Coordinates of C-alpha atoms in Angstrom, one line a residue:
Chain R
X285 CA -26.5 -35.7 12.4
X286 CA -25.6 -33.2 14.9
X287 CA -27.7 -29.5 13.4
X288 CA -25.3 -27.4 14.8
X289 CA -21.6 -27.0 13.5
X290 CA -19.4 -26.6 16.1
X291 CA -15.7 -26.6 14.0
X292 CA -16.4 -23.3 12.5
X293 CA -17.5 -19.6 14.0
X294 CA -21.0 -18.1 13.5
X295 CA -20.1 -14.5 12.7
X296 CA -20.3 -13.4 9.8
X297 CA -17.1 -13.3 7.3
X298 CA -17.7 -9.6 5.8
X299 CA -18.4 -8.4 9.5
X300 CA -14.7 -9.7 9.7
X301 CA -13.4 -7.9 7.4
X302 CA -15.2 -4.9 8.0
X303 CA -14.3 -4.8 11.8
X304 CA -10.3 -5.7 10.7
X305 CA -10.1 -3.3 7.9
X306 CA -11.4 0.0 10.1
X307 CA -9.5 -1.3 13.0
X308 CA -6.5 -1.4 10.5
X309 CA -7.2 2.3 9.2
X310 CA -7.3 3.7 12.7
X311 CA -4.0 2.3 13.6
X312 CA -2.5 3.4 10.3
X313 CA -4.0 6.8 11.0
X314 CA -3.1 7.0 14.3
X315 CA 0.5 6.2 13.6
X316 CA 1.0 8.4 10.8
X317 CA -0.2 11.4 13.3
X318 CA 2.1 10.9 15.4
X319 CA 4.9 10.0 12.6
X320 CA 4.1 13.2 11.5
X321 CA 4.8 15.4 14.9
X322 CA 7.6 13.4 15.7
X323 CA 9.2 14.0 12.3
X324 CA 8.5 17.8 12.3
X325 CA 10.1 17.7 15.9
X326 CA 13.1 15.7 14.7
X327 CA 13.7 18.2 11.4
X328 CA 13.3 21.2 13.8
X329 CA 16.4 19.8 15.8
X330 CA 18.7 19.0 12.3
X331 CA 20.8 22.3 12.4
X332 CA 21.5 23.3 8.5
X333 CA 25.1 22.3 9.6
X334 CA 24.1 19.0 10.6
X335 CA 22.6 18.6 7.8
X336 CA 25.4 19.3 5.6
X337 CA 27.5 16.8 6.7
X338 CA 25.2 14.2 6.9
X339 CA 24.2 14.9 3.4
X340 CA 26.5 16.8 0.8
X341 CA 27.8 13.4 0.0
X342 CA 24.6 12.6 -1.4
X343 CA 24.7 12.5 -5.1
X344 CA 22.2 12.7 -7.6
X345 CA 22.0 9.4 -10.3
X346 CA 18.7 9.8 -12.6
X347 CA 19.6 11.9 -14.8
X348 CA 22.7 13.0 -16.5
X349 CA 24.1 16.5 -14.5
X350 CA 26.6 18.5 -16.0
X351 CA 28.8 21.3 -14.6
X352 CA 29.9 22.6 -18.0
X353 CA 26.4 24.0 -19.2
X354 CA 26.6 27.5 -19.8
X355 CA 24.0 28.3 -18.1
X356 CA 25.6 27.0 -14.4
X357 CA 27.6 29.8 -13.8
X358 CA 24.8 32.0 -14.2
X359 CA 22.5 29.9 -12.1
X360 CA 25.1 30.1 -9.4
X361 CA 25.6 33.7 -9.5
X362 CA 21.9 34.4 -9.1
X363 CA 22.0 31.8 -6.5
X364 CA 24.3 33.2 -4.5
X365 CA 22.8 36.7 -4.8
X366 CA 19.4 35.3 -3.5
X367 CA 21.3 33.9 -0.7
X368 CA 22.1 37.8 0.7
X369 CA 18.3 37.7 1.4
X370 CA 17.9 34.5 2.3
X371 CA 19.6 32.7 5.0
X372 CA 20.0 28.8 4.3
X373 CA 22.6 28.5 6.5
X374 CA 25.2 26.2 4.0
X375 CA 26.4 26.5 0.6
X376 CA 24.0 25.7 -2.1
X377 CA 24.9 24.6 -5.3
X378 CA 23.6 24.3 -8.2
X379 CA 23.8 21.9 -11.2
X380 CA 21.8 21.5 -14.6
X381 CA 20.1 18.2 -15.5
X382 CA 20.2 17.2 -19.4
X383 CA 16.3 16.8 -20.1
X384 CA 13.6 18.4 -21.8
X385 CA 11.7 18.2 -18.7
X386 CA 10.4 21.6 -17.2
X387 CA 11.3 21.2 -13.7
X388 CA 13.7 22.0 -10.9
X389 CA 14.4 20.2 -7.4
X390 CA 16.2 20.8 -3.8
X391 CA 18.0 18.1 -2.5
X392 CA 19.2 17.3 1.3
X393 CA 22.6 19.1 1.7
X394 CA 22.4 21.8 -0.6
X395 CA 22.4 20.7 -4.2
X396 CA 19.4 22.4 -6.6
X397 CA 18.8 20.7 -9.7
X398 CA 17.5 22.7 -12.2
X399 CA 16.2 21.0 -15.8
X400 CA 17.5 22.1 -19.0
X401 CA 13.8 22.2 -20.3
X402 CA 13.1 24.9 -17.7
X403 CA 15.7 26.8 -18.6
X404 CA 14.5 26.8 -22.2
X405 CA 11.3 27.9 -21.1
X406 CA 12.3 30.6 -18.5
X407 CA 13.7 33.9 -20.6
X408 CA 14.3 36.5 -18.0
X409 CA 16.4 36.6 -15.0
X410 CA 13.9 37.3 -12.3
X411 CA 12.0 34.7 -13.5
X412 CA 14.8 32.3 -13.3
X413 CA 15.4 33.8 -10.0
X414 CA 11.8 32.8 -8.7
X415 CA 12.2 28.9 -9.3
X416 CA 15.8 29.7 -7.6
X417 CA 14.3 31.5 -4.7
X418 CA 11.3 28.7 -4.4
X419 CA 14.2 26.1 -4.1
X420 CA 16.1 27.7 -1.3
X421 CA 12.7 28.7 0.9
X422 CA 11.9 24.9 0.6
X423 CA 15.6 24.4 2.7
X424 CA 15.2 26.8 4.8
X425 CA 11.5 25.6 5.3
X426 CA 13.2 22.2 6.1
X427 CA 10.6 20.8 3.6
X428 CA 13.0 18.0 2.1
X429 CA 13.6 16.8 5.1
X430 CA 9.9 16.3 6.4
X431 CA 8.9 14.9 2.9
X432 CA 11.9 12.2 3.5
X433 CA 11.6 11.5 6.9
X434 CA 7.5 10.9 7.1
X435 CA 7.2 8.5 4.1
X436 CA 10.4 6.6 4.8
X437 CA 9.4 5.8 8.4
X438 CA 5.7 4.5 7.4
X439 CA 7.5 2.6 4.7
X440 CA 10.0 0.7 6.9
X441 CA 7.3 0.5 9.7
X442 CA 4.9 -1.3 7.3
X443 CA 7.5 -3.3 5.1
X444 CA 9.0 -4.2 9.0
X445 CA 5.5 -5.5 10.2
X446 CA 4.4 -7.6 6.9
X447 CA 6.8 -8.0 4.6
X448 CA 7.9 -5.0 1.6
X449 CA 5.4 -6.7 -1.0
X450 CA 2.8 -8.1 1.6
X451 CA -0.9 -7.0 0.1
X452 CA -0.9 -4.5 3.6
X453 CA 2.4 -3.0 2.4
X454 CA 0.7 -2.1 -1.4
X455 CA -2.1 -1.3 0.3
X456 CA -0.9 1.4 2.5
X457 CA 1.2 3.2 -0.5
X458 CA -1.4 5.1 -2.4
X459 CA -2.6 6.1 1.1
X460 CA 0.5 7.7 2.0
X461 CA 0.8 9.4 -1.2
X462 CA -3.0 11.5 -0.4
X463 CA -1.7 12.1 3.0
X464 CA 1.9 13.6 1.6
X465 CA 0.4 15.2 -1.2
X466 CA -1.7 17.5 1.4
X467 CA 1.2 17.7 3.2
X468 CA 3.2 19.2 0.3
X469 CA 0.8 22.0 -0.9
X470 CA 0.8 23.7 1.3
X471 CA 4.8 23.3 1.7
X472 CA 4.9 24.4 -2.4
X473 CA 1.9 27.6 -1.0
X474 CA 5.2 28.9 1.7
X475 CA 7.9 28.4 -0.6
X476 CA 5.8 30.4 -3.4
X477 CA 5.3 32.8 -1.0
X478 CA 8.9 33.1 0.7
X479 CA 10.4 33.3 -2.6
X480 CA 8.4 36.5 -3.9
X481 CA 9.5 37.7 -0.6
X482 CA 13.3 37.3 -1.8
X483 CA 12.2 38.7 -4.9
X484 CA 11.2 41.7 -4.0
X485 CA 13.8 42.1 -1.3
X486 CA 16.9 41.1 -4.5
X487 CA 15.2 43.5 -7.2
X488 CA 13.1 45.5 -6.1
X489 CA 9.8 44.5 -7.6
X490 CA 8.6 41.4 -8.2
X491 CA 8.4 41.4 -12.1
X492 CA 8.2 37.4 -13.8
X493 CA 7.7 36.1 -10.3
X494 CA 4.4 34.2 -12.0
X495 CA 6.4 33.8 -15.8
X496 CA 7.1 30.2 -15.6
X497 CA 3.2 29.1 -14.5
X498 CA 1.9 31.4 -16.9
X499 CA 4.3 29.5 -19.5
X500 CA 2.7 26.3 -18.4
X501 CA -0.4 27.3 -18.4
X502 CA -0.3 28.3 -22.0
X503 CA 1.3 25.2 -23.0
X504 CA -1.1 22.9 -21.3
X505 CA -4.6 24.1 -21.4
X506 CA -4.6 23.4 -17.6
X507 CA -8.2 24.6 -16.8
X508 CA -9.9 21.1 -17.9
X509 CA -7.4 19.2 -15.5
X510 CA -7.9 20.7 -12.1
X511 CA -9.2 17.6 -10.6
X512 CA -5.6 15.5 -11.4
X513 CA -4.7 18.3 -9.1
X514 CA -6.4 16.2 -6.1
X515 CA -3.5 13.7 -6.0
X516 CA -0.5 15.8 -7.5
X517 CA 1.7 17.5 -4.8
X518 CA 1.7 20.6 -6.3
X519 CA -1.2 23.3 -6.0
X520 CA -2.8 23.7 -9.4
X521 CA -0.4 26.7 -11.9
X522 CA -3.6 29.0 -11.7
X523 CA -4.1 28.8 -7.9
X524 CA -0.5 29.2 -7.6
X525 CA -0.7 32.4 -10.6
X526 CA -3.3 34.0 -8.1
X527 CA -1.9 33.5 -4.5
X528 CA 1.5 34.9 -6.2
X529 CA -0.8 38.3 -7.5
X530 CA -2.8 39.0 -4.5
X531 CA 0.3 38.4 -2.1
X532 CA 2.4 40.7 -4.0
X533 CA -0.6 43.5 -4.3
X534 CA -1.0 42.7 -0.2
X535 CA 2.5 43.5 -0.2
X536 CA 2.6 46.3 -2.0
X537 CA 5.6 44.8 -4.6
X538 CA 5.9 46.7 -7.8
X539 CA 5.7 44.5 -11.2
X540 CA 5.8 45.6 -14.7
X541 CA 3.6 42.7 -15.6
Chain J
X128 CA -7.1 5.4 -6.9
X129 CA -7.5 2.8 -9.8
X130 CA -5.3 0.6 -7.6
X131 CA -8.0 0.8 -4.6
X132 CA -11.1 -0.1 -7.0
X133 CA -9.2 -2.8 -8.4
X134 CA -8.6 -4.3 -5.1
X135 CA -12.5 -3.9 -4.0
X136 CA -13.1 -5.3 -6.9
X137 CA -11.2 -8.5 -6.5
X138 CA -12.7 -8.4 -2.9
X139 CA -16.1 -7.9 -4.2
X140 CA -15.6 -10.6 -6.6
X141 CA -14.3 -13.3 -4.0
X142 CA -16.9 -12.9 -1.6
X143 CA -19.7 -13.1 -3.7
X144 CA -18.3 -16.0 -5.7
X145 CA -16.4 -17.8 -2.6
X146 CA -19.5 -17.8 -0.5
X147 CA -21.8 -19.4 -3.3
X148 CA -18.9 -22.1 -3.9
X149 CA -19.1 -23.1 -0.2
X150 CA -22.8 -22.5 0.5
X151 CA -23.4 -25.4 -2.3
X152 CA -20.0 -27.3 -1.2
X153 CA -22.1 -27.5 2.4
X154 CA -24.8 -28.8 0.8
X155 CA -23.6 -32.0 -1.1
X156 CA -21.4 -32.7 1.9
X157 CA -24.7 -32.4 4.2
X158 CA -26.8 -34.2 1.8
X159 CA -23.7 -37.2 1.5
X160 CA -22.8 -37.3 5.1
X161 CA -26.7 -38.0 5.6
X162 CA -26.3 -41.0 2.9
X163 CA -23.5 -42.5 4.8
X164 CA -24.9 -42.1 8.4
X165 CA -25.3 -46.1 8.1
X166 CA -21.1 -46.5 8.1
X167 CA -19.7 -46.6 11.5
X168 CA -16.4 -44.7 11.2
X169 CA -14.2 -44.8 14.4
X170 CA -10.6 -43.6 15.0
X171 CA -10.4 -47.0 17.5
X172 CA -8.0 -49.4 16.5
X173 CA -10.2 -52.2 17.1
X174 CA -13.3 -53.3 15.0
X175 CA -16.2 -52.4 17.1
X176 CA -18.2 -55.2 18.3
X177 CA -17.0 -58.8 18.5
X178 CA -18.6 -60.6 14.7
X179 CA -15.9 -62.0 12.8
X180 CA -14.0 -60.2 10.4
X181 CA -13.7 -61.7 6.7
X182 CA -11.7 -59.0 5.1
X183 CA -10.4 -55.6 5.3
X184 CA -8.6 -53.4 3.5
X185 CA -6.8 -49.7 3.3
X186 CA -8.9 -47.0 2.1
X187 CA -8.8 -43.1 1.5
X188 CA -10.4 -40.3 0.4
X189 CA -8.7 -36.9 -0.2
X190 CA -10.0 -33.4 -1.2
X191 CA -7.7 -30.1 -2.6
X192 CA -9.5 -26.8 -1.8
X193 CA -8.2 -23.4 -2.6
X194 CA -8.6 -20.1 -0.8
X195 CA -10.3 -17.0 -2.6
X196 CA -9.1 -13.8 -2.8
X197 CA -11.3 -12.4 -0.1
X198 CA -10.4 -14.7 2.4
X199 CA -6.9 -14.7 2.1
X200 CA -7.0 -10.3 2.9
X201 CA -9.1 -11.3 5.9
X202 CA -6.1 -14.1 7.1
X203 CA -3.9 -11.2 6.4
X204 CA -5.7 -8.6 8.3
X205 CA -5.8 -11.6 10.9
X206 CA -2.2 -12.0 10.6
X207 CA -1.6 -8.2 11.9
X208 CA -4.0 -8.4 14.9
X209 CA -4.3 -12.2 15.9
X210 CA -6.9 -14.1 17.1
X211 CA -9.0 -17.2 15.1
X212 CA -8.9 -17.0 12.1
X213 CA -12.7 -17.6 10.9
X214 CA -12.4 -17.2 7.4
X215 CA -10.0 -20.3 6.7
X216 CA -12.3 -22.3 9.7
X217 CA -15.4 -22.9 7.4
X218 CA -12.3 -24.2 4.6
X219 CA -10.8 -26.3 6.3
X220 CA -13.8 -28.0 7.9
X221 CA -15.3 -28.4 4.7
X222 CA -12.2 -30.1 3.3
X223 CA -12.2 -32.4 6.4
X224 CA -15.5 -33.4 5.8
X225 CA -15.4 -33.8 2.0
X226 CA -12.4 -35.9 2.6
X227 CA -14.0 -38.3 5.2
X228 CA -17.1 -38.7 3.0
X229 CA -15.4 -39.9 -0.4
X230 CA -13.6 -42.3 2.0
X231 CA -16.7 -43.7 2.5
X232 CA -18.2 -43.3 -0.9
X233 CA -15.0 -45.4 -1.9
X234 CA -16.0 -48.7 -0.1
X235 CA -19.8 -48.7 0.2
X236 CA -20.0 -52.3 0.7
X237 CA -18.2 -52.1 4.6
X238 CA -19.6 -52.7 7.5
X239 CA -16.9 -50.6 9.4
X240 CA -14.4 -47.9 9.2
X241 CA -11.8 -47.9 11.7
X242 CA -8.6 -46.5 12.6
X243 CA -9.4 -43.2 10.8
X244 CA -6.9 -40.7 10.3
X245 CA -6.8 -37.1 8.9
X246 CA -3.8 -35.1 7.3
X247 CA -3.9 -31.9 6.5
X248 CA -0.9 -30.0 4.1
X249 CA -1.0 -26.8 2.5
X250 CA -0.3 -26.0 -1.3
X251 CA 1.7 -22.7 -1.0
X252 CA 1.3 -20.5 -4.5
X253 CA 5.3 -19.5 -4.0
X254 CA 3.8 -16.4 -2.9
X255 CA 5.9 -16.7 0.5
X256 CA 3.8 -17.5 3.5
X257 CA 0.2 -17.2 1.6
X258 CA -1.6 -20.3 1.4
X259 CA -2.9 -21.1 -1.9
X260 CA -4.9 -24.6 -1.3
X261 CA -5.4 -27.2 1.3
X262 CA -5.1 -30.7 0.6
X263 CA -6.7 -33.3 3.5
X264 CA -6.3 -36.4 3.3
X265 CA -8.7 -39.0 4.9
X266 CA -7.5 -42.9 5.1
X267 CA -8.0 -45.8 7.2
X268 CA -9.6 -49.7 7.3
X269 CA -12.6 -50.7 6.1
X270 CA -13.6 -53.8 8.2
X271 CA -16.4 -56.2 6.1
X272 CA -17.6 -58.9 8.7
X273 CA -18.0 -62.1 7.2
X274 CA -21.8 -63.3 6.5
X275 CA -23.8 -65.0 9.6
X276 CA -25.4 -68.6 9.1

């Protein structure tokens, strides 16, 4: 009986893996570096005109928009009037979205959604004008565009290379969502920031700049949640509450809050 | 997160268990193969020797072996870089060699085994190119050479 087996290799199987694995998170790394400076390079070169032709097609399908809401012409004024301080570089226009939801977005070519839920929660006009203002420094931030253009190339890459519901595929989404969710913090710290800029620059004083955190803060209890924060792409509503007072005091804004 | 634990776990959990499957698996088919050193077993075509033969007859032994959970991320990992595959080696081996021993445990009167073949097919889950279990199959002639004097 021959004492050595000669049909199968010595090494051991969890050094495999372990070797495999690392070698697989370099790459991954390694890639989505360099997905990350190419993307930022690309998005620098998409001229807001470019942009609106390749994208005010672009429509909207989860949830029910309406342009007869009351509230739209209003939106749109205050839009516009944000717009003489700050420079987007196309139209913008705004819709309302039918759900209880508090929440607003900025979509590629110009379009802000803003939920009806926010509205309801939001009662003055600078403090609509905030979420408004944080909407259009994300396009002129480019932000919309990194966030699409980073996660849809290591998507295709990675479906591309095994398959779009290979284990390696599922492995590498939660993965992209820690590295994004960095990515947008600090995106959501520079819109905050740009729009008390506009604030102060449309009114005057930056009065209900922090009125819809504060709201949500109240209605939450958001103190014994920070750590959910980790994974969210949004900075936590008190971290956001504070950067927005000690900007505005570095600034020297005026607020009667 | 919970999706990362749950995959270590599964990982964790196929190791551990798929290591202790094969490490006994080796030994019966050690411990058998040592039984049934006494069988010649050839892949010739002709009976070895030159006694006359009284009968013979078709014989086979075949084995179905699946792959655990921790393998099959190492074949995957292996699938992105190249190279030999290690973790389905010691399977496939052992199914080769489980399948050529019941062979023999199915005739253990013959004198011979000869013209000994091996097929080897795989039993896909559905799960596209993922290979769920191996079947081999063993068969050839066992030769019985007729009594001297």
């Amino acid at each position: 009986m021959p004492e050595h087996n000669d049909n199968v290799s010595h090494e051991h199987p969890f050094k495999e893996f372990v070797i495999l694995a690392v070698g697989l998170s370099v790459v991954v790394a390694v890639i989505f570096v360099v997905l990350g400076l190419l993307v930022d390079f690309a998005v620098d070169k998409v001229t807001p005109e470019l942009e609106a032709k390749l994208f005010s097609g672009m429509s909207f399908e989860q949830v029910p928009l309406t342009d007869d809401d009351p509230m739209q012409a209003q939106l749109q004024t205050l839009t516009d009037g944000l717009m003489a301080c700050m420079d987007v570089g196309y139209p913008v226009r705004v819709q309302v979205a039918e759900s209880d939801e508090v929440n607003a977005f900025a979509f590629v070519g110009g379009k802000i959604v803003v939920y009806r839920g926010l509205l309801d929660a939001v009662n003055t006009e600078s403090g609509l004008a905030f979420v408004l203002a944080h909407e259009l420094a994300h396009f002129i931030h480019r932000d919309h565009l990194r966030g699409m253009g980073r996660g849809l190339v290591l998507a295709t890459l990675s479906a591309l290379m095994t398959g779009a519901d290979s284990g390696i595929s599922q492995l590498l989404a939660p993965a992209q969502s820690i590295g994004m969710a960095r990515f947008s913090r600090q995106q959501e710290s520079a819109a905050d920031a740009a729009a008390l800029k506009a604030l102060n620059c449309r009114y005057g004083e930056v009065t209900g700049a922090t009125e819809l955190f504060e709201v949500l803060q109240a209605s939450k209890g958001e103190s014994e949640f920070k750590l959910a924060y980790l994974l969210a792409s949004h900075p936590s509503l008190g971290d956001r509450i504070a950067e927005l007072n000690k900007l505005a005091t570095e600034l020297g804004y005026r607020s009667k809050d | 997160m919970a999706q990362l634990i749950i995959f270590a776990t599964l990982i964790a959990l196929g190791y551990f268990f798929g290591k202790l499957a094969e490490s006994r698996h080796y030994q019966s088919i050690k411990q058998r193969e040592a039984e049934l050193l006494e069988l010649p077993t050839t892949s010739s075509k002709q009976p070895m020797g030159e006694a006359p033969v009284m009968k013979s007859h078709l014989v086979q032994g075949s084995v179905v072996i699946s792959v655990d959970y921790f393998k099959r991320i190492v074949a995957g990992l292996r699938s992105f870089f190249g190279g030999s595959v290690q973790s389905y080696e010691t399977l496939l081996d052992r199914a080769r060699r489980e399948a050529i021993v019941r062979l023999k445990e199915s005739c253990p009167q013959a004198d011979q085994i000869i013209n000994l073949r091996l097929e080897t097919s795989s039993i896909s889950k559905g799960e596209g190119n993922n290979v769920g279990s191996v079947e081999v199959l063993a068969y050839g002639t066992a030769i019985y050479f007729a009594e001297q004097g």
